[in-house]
XYZ file of C-alpha atoms in Angstrom:
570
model
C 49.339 -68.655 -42.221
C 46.867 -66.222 -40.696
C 43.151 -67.370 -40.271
C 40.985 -66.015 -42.844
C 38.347 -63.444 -42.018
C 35.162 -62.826 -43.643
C 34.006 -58.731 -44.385
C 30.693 -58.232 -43.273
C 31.261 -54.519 -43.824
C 28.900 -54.311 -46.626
C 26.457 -56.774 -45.443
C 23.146 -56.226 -43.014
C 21.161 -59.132 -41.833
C 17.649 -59.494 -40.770
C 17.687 -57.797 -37.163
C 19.003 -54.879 -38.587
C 16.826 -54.431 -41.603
C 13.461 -54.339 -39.208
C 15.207 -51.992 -36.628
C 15.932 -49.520 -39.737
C 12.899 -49.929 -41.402
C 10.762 -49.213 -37.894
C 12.682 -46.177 -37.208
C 12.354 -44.756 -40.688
C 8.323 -44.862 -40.097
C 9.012 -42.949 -37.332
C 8.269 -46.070 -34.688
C 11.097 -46.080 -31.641
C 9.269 -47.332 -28.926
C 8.610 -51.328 -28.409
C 6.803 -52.746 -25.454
C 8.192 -56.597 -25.349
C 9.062 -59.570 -23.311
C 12.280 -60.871 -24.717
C 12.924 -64.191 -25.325
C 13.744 -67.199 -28.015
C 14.230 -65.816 -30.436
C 13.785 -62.111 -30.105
C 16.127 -61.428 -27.310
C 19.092 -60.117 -29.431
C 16.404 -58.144 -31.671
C 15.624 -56.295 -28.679
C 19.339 -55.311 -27.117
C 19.988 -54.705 -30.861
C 16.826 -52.033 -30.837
C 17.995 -50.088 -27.535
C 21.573 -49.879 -29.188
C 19.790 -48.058 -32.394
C 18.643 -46.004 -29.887
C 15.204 -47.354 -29.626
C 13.536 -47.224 -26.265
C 12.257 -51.253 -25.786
C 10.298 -51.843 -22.433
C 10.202 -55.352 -20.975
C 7.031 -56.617 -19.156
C 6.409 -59.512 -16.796
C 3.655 -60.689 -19.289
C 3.048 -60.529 -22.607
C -0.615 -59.492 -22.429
C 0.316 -56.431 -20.583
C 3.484 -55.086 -22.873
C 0.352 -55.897 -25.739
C -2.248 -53.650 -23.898
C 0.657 -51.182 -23.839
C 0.897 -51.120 -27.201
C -2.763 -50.922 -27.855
C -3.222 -47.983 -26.116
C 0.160 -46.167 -27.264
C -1.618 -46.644 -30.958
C -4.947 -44.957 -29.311
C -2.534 -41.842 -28.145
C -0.217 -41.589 -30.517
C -2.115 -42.288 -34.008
C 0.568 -45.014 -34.965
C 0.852 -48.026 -34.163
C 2.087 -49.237 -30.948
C 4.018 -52.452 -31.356
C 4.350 -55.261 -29.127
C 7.468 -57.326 -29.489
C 6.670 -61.208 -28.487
C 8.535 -64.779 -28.457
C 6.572 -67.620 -30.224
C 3.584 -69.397 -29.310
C 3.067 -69.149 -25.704
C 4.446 -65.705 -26.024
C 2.197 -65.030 -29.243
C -0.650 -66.339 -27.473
C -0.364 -64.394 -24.346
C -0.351 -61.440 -26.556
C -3.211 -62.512 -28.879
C -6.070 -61.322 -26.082
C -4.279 -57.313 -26.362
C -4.074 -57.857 -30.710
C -7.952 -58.813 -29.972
C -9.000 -56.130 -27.744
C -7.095 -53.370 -29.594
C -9.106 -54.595 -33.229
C -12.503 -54.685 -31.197
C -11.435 -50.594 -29.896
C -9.856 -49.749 -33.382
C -6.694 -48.932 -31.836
C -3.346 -48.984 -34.129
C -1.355 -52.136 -33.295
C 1.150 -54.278 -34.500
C 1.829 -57.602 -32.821
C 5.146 -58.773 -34.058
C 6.221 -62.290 -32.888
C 9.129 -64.821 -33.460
C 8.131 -68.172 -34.516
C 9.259 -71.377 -35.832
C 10.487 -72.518 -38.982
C 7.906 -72.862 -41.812
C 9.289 -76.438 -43.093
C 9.128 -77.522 -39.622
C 5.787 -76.043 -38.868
C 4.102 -77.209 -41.984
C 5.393 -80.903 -41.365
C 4.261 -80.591 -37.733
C 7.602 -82.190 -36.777
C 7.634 -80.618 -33.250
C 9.983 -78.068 -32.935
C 10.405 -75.629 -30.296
C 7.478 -73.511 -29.393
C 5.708 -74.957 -32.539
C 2.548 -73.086 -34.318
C 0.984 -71.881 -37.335
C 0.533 -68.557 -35.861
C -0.353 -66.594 -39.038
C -3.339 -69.410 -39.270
C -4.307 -68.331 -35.461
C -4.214 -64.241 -35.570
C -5.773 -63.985 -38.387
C -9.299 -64.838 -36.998
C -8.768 -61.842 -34.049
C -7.189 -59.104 -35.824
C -7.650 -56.712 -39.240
C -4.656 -58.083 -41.273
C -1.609 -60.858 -40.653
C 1.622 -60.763 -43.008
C 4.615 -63.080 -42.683
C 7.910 -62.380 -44.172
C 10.058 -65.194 -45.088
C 13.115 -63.197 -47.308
C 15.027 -60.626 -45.983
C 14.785 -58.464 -49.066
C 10.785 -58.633 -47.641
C 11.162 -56.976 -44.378
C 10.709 -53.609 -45.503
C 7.607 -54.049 -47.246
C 6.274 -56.364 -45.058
C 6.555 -53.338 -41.640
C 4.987 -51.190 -44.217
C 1.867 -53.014 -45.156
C 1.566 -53.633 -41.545
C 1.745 -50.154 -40.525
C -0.998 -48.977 -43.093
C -3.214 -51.687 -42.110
C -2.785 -50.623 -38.669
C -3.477 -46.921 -39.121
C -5.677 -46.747 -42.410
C -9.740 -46.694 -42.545
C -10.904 -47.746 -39.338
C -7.601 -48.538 -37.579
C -6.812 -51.781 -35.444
C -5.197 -54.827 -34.655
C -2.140 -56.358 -37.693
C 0.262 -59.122 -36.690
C 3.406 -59.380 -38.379
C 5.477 -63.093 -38.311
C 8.999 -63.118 -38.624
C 10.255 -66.605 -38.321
C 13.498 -66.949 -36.037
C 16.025 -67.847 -39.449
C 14.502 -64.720 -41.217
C 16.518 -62.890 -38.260
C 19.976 -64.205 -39.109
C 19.340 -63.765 -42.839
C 22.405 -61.367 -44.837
C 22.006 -59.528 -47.305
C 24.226 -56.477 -49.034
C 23.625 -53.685 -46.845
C 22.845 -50.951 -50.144
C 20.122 -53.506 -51.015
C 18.633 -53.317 -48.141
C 18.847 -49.969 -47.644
C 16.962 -50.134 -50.715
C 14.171 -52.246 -49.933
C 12.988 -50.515 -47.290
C 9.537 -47.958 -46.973
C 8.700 -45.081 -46.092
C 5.153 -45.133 -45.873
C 3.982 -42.173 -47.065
C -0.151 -40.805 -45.856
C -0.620 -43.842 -43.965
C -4.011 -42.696 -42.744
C -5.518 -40.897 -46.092
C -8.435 -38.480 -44.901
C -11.701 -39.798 -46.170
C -13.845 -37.321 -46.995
C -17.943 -37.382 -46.765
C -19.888 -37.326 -49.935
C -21.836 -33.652 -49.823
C -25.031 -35.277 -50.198
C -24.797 -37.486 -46.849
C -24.104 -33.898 -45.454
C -27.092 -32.078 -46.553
C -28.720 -35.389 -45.205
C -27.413 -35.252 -42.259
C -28.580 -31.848 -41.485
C -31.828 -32.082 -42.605
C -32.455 -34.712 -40.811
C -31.078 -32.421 -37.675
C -32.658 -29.641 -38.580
C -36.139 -31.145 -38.066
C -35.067 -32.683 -34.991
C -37.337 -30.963 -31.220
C -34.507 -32.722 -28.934
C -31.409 -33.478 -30.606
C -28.359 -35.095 -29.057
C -24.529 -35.179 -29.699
C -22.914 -38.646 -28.739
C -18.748 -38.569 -28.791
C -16.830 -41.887 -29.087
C -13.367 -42.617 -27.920
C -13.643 -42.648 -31.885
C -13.686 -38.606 -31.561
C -11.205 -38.654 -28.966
C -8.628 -40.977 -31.336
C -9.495 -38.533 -34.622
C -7.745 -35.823 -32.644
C -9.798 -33.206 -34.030
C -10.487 -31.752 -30.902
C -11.149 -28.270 -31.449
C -13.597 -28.823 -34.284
C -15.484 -31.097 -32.194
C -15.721 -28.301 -29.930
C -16.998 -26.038 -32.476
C -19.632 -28.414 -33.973
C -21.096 -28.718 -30.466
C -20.959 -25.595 -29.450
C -21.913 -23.846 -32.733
C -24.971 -26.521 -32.762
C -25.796 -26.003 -29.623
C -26.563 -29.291 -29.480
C -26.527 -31.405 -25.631
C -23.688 -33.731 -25.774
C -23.172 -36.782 -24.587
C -19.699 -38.572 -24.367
C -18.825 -42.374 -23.820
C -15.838 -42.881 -21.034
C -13.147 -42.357 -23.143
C -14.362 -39.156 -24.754
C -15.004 -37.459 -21.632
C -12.763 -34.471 -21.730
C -13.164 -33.813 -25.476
C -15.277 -31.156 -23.949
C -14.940 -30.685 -19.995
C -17.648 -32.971 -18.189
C -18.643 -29.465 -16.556
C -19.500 -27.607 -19.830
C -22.842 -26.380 -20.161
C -24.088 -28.766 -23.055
C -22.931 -31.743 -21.220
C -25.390 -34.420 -20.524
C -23.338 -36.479 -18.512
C -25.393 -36.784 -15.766
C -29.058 -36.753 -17.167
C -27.531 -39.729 -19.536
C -31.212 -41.508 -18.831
C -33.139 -38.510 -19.959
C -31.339 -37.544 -23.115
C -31.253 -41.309 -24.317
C -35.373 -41.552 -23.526
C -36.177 -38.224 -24.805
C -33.914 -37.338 -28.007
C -35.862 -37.877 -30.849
C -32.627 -37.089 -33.360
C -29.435 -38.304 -32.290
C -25.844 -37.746 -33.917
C -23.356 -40.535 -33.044
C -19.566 -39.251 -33.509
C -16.823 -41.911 -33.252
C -19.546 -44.033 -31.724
C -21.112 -47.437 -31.764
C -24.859 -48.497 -31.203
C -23.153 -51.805 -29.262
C -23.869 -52.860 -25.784
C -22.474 -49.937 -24.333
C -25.738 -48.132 -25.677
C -27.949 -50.747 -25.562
C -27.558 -51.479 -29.216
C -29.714 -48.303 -29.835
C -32.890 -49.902 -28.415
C -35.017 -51.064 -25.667
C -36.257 -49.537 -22.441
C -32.513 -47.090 -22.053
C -34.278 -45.260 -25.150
C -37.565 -44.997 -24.177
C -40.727 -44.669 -26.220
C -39.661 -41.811 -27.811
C -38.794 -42.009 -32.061
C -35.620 -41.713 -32.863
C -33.445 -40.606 -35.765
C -29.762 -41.252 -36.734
C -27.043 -39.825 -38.098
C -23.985 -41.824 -37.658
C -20.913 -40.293 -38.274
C -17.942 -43.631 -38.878
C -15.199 -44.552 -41.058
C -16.322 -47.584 -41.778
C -19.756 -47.920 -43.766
C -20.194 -51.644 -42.703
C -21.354 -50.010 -39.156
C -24.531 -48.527 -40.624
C -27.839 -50.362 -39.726
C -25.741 -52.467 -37.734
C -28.509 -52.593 -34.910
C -30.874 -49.984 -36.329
C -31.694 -48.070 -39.207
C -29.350 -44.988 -40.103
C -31.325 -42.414 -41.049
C -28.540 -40.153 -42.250
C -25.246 -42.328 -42.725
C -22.218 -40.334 -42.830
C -18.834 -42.082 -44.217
C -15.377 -40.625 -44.090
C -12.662 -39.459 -41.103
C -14.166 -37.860 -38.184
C -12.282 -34.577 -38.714
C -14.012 -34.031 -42.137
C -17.032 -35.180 -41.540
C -17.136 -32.925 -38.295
C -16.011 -29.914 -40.274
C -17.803 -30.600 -43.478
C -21.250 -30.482 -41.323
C -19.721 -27.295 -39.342
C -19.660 -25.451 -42.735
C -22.607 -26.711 -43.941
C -24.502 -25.313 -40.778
C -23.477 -21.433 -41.981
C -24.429 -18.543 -39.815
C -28.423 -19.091 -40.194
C -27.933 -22.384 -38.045
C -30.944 -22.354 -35.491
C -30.265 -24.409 -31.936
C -32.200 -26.594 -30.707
C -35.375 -25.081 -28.680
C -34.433 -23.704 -25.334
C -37.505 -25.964 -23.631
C -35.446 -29.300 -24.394
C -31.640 -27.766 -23.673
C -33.010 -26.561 -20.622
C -34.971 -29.357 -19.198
C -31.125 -30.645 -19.847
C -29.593 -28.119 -17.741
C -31.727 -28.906 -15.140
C -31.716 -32.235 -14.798
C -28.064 -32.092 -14.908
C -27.815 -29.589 -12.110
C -30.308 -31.662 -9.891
C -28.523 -34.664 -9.936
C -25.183 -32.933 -9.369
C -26.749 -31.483 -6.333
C -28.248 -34.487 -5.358
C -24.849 -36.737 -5.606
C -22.914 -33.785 -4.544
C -23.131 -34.602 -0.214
C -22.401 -38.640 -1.005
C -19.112 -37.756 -2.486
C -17.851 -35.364 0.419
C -18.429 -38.000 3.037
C -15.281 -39.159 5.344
C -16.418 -42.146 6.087
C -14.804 -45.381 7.626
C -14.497 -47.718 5.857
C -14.527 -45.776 2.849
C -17.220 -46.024 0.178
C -16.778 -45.895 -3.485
C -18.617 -42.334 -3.242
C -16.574 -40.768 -0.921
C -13.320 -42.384 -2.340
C -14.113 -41.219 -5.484
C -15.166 -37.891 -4.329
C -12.008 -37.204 -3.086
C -10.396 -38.179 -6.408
C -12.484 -36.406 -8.223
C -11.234 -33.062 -6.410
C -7.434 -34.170 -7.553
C -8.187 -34.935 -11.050
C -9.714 -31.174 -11.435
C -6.723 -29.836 -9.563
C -4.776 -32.047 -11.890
C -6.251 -31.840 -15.330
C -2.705 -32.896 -17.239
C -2.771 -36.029 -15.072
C -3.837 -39.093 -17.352
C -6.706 -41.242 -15.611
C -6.930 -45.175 -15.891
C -9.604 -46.846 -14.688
C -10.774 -50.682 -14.352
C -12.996 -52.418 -12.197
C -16.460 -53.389 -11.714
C -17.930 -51.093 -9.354
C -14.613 -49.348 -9.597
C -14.643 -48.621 -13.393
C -18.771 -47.493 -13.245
C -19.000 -45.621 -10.513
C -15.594 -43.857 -11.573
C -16.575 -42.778 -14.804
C -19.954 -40.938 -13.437
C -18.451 -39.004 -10.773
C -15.045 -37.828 -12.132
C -15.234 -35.175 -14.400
C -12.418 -34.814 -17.206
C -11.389 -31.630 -18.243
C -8.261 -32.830 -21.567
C -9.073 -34.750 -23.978
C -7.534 -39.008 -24.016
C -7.301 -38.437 -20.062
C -9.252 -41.043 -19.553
C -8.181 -44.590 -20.227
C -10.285 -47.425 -19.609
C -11.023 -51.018 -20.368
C -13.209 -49.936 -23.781
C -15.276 -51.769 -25.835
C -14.729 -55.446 -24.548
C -14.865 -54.282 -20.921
C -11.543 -56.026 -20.463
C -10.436 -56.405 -17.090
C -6.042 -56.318 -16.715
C -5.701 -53.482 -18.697
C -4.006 -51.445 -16.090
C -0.408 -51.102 -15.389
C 0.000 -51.884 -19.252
C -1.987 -49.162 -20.137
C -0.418 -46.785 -17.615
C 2.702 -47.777 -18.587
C 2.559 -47.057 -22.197
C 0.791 -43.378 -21.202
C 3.044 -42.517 -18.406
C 5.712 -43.184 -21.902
C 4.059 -41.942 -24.605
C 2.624 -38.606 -22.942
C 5.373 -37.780 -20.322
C 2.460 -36.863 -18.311
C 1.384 -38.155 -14.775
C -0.773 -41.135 -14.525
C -3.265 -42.187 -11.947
C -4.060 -45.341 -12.271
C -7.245 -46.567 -10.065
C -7.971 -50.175 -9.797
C -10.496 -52.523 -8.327
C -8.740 -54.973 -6.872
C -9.746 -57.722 -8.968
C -8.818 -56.041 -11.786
C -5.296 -55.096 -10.388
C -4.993 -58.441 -9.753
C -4.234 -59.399 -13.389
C -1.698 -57.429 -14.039
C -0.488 -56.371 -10.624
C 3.318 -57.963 -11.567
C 4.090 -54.978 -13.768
C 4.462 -52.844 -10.862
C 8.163 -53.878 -11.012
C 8.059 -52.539 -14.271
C 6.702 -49.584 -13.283
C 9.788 -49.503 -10.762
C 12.271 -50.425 -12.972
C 11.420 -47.726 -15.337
C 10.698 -45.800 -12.503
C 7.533 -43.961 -13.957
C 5.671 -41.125 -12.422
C 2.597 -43.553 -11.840
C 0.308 -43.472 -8.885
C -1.671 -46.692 -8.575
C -5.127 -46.588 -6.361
C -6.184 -50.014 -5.749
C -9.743 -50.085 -4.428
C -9.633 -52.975 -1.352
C -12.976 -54.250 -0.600
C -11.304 -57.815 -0.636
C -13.243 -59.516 -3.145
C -14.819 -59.282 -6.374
C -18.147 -56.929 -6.307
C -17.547 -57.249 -2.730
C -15.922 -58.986 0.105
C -18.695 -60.712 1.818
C -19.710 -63.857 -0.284
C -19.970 -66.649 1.749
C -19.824 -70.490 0.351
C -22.274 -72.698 2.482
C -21.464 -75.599 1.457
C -17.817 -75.970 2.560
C -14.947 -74.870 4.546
C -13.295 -73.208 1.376
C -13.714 -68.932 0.819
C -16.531 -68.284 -1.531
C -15.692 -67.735 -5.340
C -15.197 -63.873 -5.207
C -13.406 -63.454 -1.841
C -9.742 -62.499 -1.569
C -7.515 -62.181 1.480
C -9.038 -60.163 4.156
C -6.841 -57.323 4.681
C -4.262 -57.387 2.106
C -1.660 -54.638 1.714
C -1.119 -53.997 -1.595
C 0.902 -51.169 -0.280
C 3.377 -53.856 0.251
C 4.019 -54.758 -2.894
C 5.085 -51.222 -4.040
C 7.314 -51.218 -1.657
C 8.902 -54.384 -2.016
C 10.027 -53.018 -5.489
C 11.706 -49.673 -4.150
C 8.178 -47.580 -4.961
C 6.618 -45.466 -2.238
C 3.263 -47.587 -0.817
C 0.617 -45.615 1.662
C -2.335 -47.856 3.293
C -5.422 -45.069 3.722
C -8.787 -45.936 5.753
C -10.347 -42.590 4.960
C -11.095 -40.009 1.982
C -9.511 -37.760 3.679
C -6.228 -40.425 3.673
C -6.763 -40.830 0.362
C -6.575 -37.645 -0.791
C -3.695 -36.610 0.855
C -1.668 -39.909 -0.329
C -3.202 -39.572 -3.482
C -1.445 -35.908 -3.524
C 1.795 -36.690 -1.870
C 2.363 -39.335 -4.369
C 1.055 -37.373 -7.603
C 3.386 -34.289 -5.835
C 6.590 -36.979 -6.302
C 6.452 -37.969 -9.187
C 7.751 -41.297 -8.111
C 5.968 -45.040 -8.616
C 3.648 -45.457 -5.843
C 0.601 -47.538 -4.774
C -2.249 -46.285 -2.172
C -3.854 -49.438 -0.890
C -7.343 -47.691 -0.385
C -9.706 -49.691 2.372
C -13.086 -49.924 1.071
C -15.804 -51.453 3.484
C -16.224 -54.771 2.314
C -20.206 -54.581 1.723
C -20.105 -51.941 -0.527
C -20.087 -53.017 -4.349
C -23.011 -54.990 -6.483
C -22.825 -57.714 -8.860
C -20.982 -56.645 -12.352
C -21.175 -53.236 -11.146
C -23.572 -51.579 -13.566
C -23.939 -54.911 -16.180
C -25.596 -56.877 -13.470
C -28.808 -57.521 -16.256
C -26.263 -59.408 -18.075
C -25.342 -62.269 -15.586
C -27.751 -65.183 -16.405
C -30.044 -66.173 -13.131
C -30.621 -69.898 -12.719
C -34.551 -70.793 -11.890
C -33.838 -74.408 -10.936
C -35.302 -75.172 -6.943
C -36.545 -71.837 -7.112
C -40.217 -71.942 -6.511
């Protein structure tokens, strides 16, 4: 008698029911590292036809996904096993709430009876308990039927009001769950206006603009808040029907080029002393602007209008004077329309002391960043990448460091908007090769990636990845072997001091060992033309650039902030 087989023609099962109910919202890419007990989820995903990019670390394929959500406007989902795996992506869930980037951190886990019991099974941990402290919402589905909702409210978490951080728990049995297939076909959602526009109350506009229109020395500052809203070209006309100097935070730059007239780039001191009425666009008043106080404003009173999302951000450091509430694209076009054609700009004495402190310290810098020197220092080194970013203006720049990261964000001008990636709000350092990754992906585009070497150091690994995939990604590590710098000395034993590295290294070497294309340059004038051979190729390479090892400070820029101990000081 022949063996008896069951029909699972009509049936679907758990792995299934989240592939279909990602791709109906439109979400194809996953940035993972496979594992118990996602493994199969994942070679089931590339068979749908999704494209699912291992890492060497979870924290990386999360800082991927982080900044896909920043690009894209949807959220970029990282793909994790449980609890080690969960944990190493926790820090990216973290970092992309704290930068209001759309992200979804889904991760396996273990059993609820189990867990609950504390009976020690494999990989063991209340991991709904854990994320929810570091992100903007946690779900976890425990019945198929569920799955479908559950992606849903985790995608309009993600991407509604001010977006960020959702994790999403699918225990390991929910996988292997069966259901009938119509059924759950059935249960799953479409989510329809995940993002609703949020529109300003008139009032807070008139407010707004009376408030501006009393103002002797206004200023514009953009947010990567501006540059995520995407509405680039009213932006544009806001500042440039205002009149208005701008300034932009690191991630904004290009919203505007850095070398438009308005731009206040590089009299940042004197437009944060001076302005006595200041509009913040996709902005915070955090550390990154001194929490709107202190000696970095000066004596001068000031005036806000804070354009946000989220109201809670009002009076968060100081008083609002005109809070405005609602997306960025309709506040920003509500105010244009408000202004009319009688709109008066801002007196010429102020928007040309601007100008001209601008073009002084342009001319000033201008001879430090042509220099060939050897070693290299961060000047010239940057001034030579500088030149390749304006011949390149598609090219997507990341940037992380200490010295690195501040110097880079001064000198090279952007000319696109979301060109420039960096470490954001947390100053994170590692965010690298996962964010160049997921923009070399998302964007097709070219991607220079340049690194302190400290910060490379943390995600270096995914260089492989970067091979594997093989990626149009040029890596710039910035050698000075050491953190800050290279020439710390410990004098109280025969170990290196703290912030040394190798002396030497050839990070080159590690390109190479992959199948990239690694160059070694002493010189900016090395540097430039690796730099361009490699861009040229489109191919994965790494440009091991030799900085002397004196140059670099202490926390770059942030120095202030590194405590100084008094004891046997006299």
């Amino acid at each position: 008698m022949a063996e008896e087989t069951q029909d699972t023609g009509n049936l679907t099962d758990g792995f299934h029911l989240v592939i279909d109910a990602l791709k109906l919202n439109d979400i194809n890419t996953i940035y993972n590292v496979p594992g118990i007990p996602i493994t199969d989820l994942g070679r089931m995903m590339q068979a749908e036809g999704m494209r699912v990019l291992s890492f060497r670390h979870e924290q990386n394929a999360g800082y991927a996904a982080a900044i896909a959500g920043f690009l894209t406007q949807k959220p970029g989902i990282c793909l994790t096993v449980s609890a080690p795996g969960f944990l190493n992506g926790l820090t990216a869930l973290a970092h992309a709430t704290t930068n209001c980037f759309p992200m979804i951190l889904i991760s396996g886990s273990s059993e609820r009876e189990i867990v609950d019991l504390q009976q020690g099974d494999y990989e063991e941990m209340d991991q709904l308990a854990v994320a929810k402290l570091l992100c903007k919402a946690a779900y976890r589905v425990l019945h198929a039927e569920d799955i479908g909702i559950g992606i849903a409210r985790a995608i309009r978490a993600a991407v509604s009001g001010r977006p960020g951080g959702v994790y999403l728990d699918l225990p390991a049995k929910l996988l292997g769950q069966v259901m009938d297939a119509d059924d759950g076909a059935k249960s799953l959602v479409q989510v329809v206006d995940a993002a609703p526009r949020q529109l300003p109350a008139p009032e807070s506009i008139d407010r707004a603009l009376d408030v501006l229109k009393g103002a002797e020395r206004p200023l514009i500052i953009l947010g990567k808040g501006a540059a995520y809203a995407q509405a680039d070209d009213a932006i544009r006309a806001l500042v440039e029907t205002s009149g208005i100097p701008y300034l932009p935070m690191s991630m904004a730059k290009g919203l505007l080029p850095d070398t438009h007239p308005q731009s206040a780039g590089a009299a940042r001191s004197l437009v944060l002393k001076e302005s006595d009425v200041v509009v913040m666009i996709g902005a915070r008043l955090n550390w990154l602007l001194s929490h709107g106080k202190g000696k970095a404003w000066g004596t001068a009173p000031k005036k806000f209008v804070h354009i946000d999302i989220e109201p809670r951000e009002m009076d968060s450091n100081v008083e609002i004077a005109a809070p405005v509430v609602g997306d960025i694209g309709s506040c920003v076009e509500a105010m244009l329309s408000a202004m009319g054609k009688d709109w008066t700009a801002p007196p010429t004495a102020w928007t040309s002391a601007v100008q001209e402190k601008v073009a002084s310290n342009v001319e000033r810098m201008a001879p430090r960043l042509q220099n060939n020197n050897v070693p290299m220092d961060y000047h010239g080194a940057l001034g030579a990448l500088q030149t390749i970013i304006k011949e390149r203006p598609d090219a997507i720049m990341v940037n992380e460091g200490a010295n690195t990261l501040d110097f880079a964000r001064s000198i090279i001008d952007m000319y696109q908007p979301r060109k420039r990636l960096d470490v954001g709000t947390w100053g994170v350092m590692g965010v690298g090769m996962g964010t160049a990754i997921a923009a070399a992906v998302e964007t097709g585009n070219p991607v220079l990636a340049v690194e302190g070497d400290s910060a490379f150091g943390f995600s270096g690994m995914e260089i492989e990845t970067i091979c594997r995939y093989n990626l149009p990604v040029c890596v710039v590590v910035f050698n000075n072997g050491g953190i800050y710098r290279g020439t710390d000395q410990n004098a109280a034993g025969d170990d290196v001091a703290t912030t040394v590295f190798v002396k030497d290294a050839r990070y080159d070497k590690m390109m190479e060992a992959f199948g990239g294309v690694g160059f070694n340059a002493t010189s900016p004038d090395e540097l430039s033309q690796a730099v361009n051979a490699a861009m040229d190729s489109g191919k994965p390479t790494l440009v091991n650039a030799v900085i002397d090892a004196e140059a670099g400070t202490e926390s770059g820029r942030i120095g202030n902030l590194n405590p100084q101990s008094v004891v046997g000081k006299k």
